Tab-separated table of C-alpha atoms and ligand atoms in Angstrom:
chain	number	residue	atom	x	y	z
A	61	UNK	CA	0.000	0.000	0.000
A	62	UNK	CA	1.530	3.448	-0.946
A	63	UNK	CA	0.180	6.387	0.695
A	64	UNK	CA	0.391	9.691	-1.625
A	65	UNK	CA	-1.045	13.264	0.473
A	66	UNK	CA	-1.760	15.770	-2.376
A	67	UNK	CA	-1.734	19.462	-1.491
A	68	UNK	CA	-3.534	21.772	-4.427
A	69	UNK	CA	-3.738	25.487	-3.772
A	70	UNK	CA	-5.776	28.066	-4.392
A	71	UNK	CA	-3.412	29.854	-7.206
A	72	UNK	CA	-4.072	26.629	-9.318
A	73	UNK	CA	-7.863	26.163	-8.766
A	74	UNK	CA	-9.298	29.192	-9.889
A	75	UNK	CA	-12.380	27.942	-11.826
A	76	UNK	CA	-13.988	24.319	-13.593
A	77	UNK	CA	-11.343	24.139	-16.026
A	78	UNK	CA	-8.638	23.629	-13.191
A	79	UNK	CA	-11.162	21.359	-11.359
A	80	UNK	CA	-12.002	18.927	-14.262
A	81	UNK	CA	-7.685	18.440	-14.947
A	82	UNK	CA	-7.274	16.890	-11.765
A	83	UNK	CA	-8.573	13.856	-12.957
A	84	UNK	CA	-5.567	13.855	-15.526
A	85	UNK	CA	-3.750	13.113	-12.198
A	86	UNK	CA	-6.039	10.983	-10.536
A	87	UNK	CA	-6.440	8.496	-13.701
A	88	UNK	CA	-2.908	7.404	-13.307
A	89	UNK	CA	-3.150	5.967	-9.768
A	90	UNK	CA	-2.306	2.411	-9.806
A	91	UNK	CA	-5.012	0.277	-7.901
A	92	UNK	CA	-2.492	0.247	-4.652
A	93	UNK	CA	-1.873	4.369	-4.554
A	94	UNK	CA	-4.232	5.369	-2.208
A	95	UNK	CA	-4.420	9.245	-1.791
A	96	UNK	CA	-5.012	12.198	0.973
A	97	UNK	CA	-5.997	15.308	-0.885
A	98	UNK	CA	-5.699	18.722	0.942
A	99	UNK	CA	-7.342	21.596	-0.882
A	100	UNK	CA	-7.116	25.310	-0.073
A	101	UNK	CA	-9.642	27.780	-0.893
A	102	UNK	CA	-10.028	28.390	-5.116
A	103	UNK	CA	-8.497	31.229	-6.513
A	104	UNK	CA	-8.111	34.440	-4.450
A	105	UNK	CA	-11.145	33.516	-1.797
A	106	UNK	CA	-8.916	33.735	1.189
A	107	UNK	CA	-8.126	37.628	0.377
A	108	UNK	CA	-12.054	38.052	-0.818
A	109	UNK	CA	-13.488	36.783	2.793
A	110	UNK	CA	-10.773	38.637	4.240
A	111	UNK	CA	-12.397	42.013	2.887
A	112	UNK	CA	-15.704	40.462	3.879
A	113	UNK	CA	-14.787	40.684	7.241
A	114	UNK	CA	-12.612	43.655	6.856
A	115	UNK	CA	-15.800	45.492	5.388
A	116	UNK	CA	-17.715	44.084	8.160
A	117	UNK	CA	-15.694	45.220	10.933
A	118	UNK	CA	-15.536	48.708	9.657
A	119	UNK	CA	-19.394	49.348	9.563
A	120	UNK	CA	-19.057	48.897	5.633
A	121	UNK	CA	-21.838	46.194	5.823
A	122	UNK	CA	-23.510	46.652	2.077
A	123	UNK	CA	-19.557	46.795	0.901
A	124	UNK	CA	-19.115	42.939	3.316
A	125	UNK	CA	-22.673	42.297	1.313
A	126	UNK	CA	-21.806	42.750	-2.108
A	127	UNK	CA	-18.079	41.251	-1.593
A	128	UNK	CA	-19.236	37.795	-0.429
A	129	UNK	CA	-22.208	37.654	-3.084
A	130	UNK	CA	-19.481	38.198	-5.596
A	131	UNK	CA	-17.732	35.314	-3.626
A	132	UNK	CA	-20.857	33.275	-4.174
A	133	UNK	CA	-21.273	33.886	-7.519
A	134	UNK	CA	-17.827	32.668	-8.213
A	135	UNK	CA	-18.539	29.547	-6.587
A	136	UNK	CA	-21.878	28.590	-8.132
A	137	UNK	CA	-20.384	29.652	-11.618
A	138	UNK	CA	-17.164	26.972	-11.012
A	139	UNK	CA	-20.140	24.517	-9.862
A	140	UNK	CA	-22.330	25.438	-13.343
A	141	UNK	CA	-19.689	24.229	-15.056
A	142	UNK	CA	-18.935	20.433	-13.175
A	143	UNK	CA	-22.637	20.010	-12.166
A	144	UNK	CA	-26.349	18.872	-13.569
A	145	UNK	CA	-28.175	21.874	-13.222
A	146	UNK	CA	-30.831	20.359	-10.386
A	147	UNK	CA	-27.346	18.515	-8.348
A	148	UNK	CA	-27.939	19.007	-4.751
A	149	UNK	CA	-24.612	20.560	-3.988
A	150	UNK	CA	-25.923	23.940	-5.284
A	151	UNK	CA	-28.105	23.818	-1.610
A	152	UNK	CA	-25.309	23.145	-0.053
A	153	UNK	CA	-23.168	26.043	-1.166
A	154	UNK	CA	-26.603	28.235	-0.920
A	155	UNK	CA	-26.318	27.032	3.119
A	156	UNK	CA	-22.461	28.189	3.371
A	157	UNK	CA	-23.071	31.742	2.494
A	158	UNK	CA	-26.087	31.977	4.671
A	159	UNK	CA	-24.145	30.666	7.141
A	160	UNK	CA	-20.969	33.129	6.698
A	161	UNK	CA	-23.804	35.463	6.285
A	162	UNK	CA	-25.497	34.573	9.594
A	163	UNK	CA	-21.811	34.673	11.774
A	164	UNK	CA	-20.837	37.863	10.172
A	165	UNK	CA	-24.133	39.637	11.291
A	166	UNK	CA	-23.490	37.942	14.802
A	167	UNK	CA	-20.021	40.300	15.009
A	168	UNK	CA	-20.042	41.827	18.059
A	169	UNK	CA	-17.382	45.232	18.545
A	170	UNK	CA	-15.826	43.391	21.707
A	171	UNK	CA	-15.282	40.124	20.203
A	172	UNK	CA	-11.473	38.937	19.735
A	173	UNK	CA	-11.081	40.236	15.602
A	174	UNK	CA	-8.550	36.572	14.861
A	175	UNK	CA	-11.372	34.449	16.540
A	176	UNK	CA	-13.815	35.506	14.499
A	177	UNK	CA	-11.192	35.446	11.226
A	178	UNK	CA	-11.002	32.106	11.875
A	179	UNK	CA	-15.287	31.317	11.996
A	180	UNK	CA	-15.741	32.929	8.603
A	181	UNK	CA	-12.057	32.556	6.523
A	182	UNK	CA	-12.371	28.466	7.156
A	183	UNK	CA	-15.104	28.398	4.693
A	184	UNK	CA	-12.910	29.046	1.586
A	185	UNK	CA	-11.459	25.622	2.079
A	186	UNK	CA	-14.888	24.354	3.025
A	187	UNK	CA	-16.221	25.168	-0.083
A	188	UNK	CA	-13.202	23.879	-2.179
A	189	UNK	CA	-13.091	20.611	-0.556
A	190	UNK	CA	-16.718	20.013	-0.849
A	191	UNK	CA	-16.963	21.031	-4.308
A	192	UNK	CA	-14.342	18.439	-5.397
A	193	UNK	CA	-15.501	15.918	-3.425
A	194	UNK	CA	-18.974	15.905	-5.117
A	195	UNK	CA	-17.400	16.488	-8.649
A	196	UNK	CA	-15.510	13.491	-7.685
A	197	UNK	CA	-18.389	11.690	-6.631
A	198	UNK	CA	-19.943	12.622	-9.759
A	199	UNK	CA	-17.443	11.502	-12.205
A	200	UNK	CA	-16.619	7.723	-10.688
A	201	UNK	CA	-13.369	8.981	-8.612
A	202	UNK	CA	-14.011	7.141	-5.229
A	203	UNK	CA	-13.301	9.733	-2.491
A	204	UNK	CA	-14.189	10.769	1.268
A	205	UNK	CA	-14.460	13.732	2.619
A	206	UNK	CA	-13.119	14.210	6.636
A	207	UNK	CA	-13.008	17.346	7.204
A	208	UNK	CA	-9.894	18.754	8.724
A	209	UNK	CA	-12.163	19.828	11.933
A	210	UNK	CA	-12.831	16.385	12.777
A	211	UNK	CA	-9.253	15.682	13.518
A	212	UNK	CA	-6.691	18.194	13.321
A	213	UNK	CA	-6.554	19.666	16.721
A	214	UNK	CA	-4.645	22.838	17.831
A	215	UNK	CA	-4.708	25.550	20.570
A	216	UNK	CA	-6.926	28.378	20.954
A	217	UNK	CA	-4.298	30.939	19.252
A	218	UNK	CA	-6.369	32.225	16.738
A	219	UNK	CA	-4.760	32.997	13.418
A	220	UNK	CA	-1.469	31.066	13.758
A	221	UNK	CA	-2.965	28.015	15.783
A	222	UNK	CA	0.013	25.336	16.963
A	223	UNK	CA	-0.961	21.928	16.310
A	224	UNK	CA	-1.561	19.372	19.030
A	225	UNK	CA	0.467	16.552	17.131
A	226	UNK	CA	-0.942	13.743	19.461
A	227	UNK	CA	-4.739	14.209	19.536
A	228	UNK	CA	-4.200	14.586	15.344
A	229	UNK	CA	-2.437	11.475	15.419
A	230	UNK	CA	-4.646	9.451	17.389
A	231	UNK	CA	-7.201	11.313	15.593
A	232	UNK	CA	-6.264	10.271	12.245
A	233	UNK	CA	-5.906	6.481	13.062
A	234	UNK	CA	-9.718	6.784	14.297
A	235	UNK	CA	-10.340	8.025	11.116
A	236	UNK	CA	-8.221	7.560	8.296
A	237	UNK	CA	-7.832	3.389	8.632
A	238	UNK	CA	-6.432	1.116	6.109
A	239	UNK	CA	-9.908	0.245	6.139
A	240	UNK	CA	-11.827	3.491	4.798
A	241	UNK	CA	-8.317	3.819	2.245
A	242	UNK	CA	-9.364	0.360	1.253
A	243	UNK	CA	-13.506	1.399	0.326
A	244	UNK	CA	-13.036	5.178	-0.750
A	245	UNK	CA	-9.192	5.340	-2.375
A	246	UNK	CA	-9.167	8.924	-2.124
A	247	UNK	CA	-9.450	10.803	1.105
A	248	UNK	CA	-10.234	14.837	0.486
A	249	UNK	CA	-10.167	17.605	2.998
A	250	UNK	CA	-9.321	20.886	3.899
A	251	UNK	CA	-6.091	22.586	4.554
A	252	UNK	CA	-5.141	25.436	6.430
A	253	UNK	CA	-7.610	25.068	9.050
A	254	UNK	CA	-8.178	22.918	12.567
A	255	UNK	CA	-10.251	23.074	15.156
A	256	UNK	CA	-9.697	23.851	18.540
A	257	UNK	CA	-12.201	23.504	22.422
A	258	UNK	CA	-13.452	27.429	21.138
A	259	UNK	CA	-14.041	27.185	17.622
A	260	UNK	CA	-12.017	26.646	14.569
A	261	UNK	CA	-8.496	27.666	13.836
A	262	UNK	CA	-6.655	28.316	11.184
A	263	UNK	CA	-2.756	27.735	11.479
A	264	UNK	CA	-1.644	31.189	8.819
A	265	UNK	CA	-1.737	32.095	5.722
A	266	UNK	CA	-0.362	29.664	3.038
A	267	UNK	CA	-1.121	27.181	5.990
A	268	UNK	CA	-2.112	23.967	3.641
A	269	UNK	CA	1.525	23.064	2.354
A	270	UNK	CA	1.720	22.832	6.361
A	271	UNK	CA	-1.097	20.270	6.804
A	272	UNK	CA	-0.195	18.505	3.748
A	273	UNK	CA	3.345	18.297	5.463
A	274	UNK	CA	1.739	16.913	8.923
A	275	UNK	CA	-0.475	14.370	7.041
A	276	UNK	CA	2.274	13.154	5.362
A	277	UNK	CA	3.933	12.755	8.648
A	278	UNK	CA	1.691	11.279	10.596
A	279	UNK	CA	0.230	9.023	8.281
A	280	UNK	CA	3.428	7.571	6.870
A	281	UNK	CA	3.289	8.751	3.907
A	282	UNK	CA	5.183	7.765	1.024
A	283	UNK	CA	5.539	11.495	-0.612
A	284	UNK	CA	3.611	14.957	-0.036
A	285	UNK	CA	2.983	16.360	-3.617
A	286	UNK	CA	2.751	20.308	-3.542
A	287	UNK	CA	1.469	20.903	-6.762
A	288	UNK	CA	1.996	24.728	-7.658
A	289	UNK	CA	2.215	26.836	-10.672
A	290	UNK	CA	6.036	27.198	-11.066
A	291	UNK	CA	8.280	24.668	-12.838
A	292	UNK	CA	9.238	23.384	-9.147
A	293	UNK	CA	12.099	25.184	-6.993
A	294	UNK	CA	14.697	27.552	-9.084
A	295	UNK	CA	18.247	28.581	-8.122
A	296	UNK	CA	17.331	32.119	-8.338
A	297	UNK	CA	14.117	34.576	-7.436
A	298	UNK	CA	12.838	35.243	-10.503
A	299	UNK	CA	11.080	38.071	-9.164
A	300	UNK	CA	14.509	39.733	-9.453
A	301	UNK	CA	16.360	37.962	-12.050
A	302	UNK	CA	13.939	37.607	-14.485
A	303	UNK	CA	11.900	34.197	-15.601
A	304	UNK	CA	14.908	33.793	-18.486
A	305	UNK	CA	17.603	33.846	-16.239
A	306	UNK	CA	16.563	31.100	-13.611
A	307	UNK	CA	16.941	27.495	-13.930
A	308	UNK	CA	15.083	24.486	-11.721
A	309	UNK	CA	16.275	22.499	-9.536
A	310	UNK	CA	15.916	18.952	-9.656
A	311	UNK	CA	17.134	17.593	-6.337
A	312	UNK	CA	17.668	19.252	-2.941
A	313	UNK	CA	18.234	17.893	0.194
A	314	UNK	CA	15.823	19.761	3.402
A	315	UNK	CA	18.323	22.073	4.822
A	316	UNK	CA	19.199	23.094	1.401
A	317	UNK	CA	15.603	23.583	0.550
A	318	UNK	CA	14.736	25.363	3.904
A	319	UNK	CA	17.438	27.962	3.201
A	320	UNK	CA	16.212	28.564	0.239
A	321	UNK	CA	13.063	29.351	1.346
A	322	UNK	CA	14.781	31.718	3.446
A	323	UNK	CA	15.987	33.585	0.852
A	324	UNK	CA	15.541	33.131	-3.412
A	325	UNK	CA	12.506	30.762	-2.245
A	326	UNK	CA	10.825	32.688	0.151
A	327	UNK	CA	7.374	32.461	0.006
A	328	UNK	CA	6.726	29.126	-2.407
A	329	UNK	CA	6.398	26.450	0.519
A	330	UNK	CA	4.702	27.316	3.964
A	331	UNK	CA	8.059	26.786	6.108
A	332	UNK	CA	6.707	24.944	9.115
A	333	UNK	CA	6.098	21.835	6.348
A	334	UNK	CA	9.578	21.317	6.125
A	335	UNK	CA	10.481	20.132	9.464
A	336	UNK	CA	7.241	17.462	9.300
A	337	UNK	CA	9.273	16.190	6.298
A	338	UNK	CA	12.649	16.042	7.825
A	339	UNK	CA	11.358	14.411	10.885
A	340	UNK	CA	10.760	11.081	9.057
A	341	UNK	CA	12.558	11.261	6.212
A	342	UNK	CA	9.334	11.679	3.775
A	343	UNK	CA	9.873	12.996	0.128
A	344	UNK	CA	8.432	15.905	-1.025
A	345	UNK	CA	8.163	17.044	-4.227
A	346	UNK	CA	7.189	20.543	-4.921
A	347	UNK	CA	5.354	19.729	-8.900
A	348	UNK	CA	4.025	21.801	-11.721
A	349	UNK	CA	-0.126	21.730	-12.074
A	350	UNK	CA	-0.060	22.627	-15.901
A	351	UNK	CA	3.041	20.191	-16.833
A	352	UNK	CA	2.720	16.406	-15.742
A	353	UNK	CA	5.258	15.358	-17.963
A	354	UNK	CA	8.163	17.264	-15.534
A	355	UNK	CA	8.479	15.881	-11.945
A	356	UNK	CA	9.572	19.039	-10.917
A	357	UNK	CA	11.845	19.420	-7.798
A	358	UNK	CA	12.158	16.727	-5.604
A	359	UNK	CA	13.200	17.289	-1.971
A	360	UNK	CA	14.403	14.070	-0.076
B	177	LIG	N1	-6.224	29.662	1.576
B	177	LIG	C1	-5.202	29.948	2.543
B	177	LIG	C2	-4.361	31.106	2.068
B	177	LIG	O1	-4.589	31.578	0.967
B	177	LIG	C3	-4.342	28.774	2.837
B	177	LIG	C4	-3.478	28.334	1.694
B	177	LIG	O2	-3.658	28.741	0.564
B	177	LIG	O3	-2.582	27.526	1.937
B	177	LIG	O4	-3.514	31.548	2.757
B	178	LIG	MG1	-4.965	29.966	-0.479
């Protein structure tokens, strides 16, 4: 059995085109590559629901309004395009935004601003892993959603929430058995978020490379797969040097990697998923979306 966790972020996922391509990766698992999927939110949703809430917290409520119908728009457009018109996950993502709805007009002025961040930013990656999930469902890839609230458990510091490492472990074995690998394949859920006694968390922005990292930890994995939209990691920023003048690199080894993310790097990988790699020795290898053919860089 070979364990594979997926991480695909927002950047790539930005409408159904993006969505329906994943099966380009998904056809080539053999029978005995099972998979854990962690999805951020699609395109730039984390920034939109931050202006929700931004808008929200300034008194700008028919601004918040308009933002997060936009938002919802957006979403039921993507799910136009990968559903039957009467599928019932169109309810569903009806229900989310009256629920964001419903917890932003709960604000209260004296309420602690990064708890409530973390009730109504969550629901980017809600909505991503759900919508996959279904599409999934819909086109004969055998998946289950867990959502990352059922078992990845941190402490109550809002925003930037440390992880609890043995509840999520003993968590995970509840949850993610050999057994449930064995009927759905395909696990799918959220990253970036957690859940903690008050509420959920989130653990900061860029947050699902980290719980990709964590799964692949504690579950043994056999590689985490951060599949981005760069070539993999390149000598040089090409922010500065220009896209001509950069080259990839093929191999690194962790340190390496974690100083360049330090520096040239900085940015591509959330850095706290480095050290879940390094602890037992699992691959990772940081993969272009648009380009299958290239394996990208490979950090071991
Ligand atoms: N959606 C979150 C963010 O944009 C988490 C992530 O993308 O990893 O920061
Ligand atoms: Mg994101």
């Amino acid at each position: 059995m070979k364990i594979i966790v997926n991480k695909f972020g927002g950047g790539i996922l930005d409408g159904a085109f993006s969505i329906k391509y994943l099966l380009e990766i998904f056809k080539n698992y053999s029978p005995k590559e099972y998979s854990v999927n962690v999805f951020s939110a699609f395109g730039k949703t984390t920034n939109e629901l931050e202006k929700v809430l931004k808008s929200y917290q300034n008194g700008n409520i028919e601004e918040g309004k308009k933002t997060l119908g936009e938002l919802k728009i957006f979403h039921i457009e993507i799910a136009y395009e990968l559903f039957p018109e009467d599928h019932f996950v169109f309810d569903i993502i009806e229900d989310i935004f009256k629920k964001i709805q419903y917890k932003l007009s709960m604000i209260r002025q004296d309420e602690n601003i990064k708890y409530i961040y973390d009730q109504i930013v969550p629901f980017g990656e809600i909505l991503a892993s759900l919508i996959v999930s279904e599409y999934f469902s819909c086109i004969g890839i055998s998946n289950k959603l867990i959502h990352a609230t059922n078992f990845l458990k941190t402490d109550s510091n809002f925003n930037t929430a440390n992880i609890d490492k043995n509840t999520t472990s003993q968590n995970l074995k509840a949850q993610i058995r050999e057994e449930i690998f064995a009927l759905y394949k395909n696990i799918i859920t959220e990253g970036f978020i957690g859940f903690s006694e008050k509420g959920m968390t989130t653990l900061g922005r860029g947050g699902s490379d980290y719980t990709a990292g964590l799964l692949g930890n504690l579950l043994n994995a056999d590689k985490v797969v951060l599949w981005k939209d760069v070539p993999g990691v390149m000598n040089e920023d090409p922010k500065l040097v220009g896209n001509n003048n950069v080259k990839k690199i093929n191999f690194l080894t962790y340190d390496n990697f974690e100083n360049l993310l330090q520096t040239s790097a900085s940015g591509l990988v959330h850095p706290k998923t480095i050290n879940e790699m390094k602890e037992k020795r699992i691959p990772l290898q940081v993969r272009p979306f648009w380009d299958l053919d290239s394996e990208g860089t490979l950090v071991s």
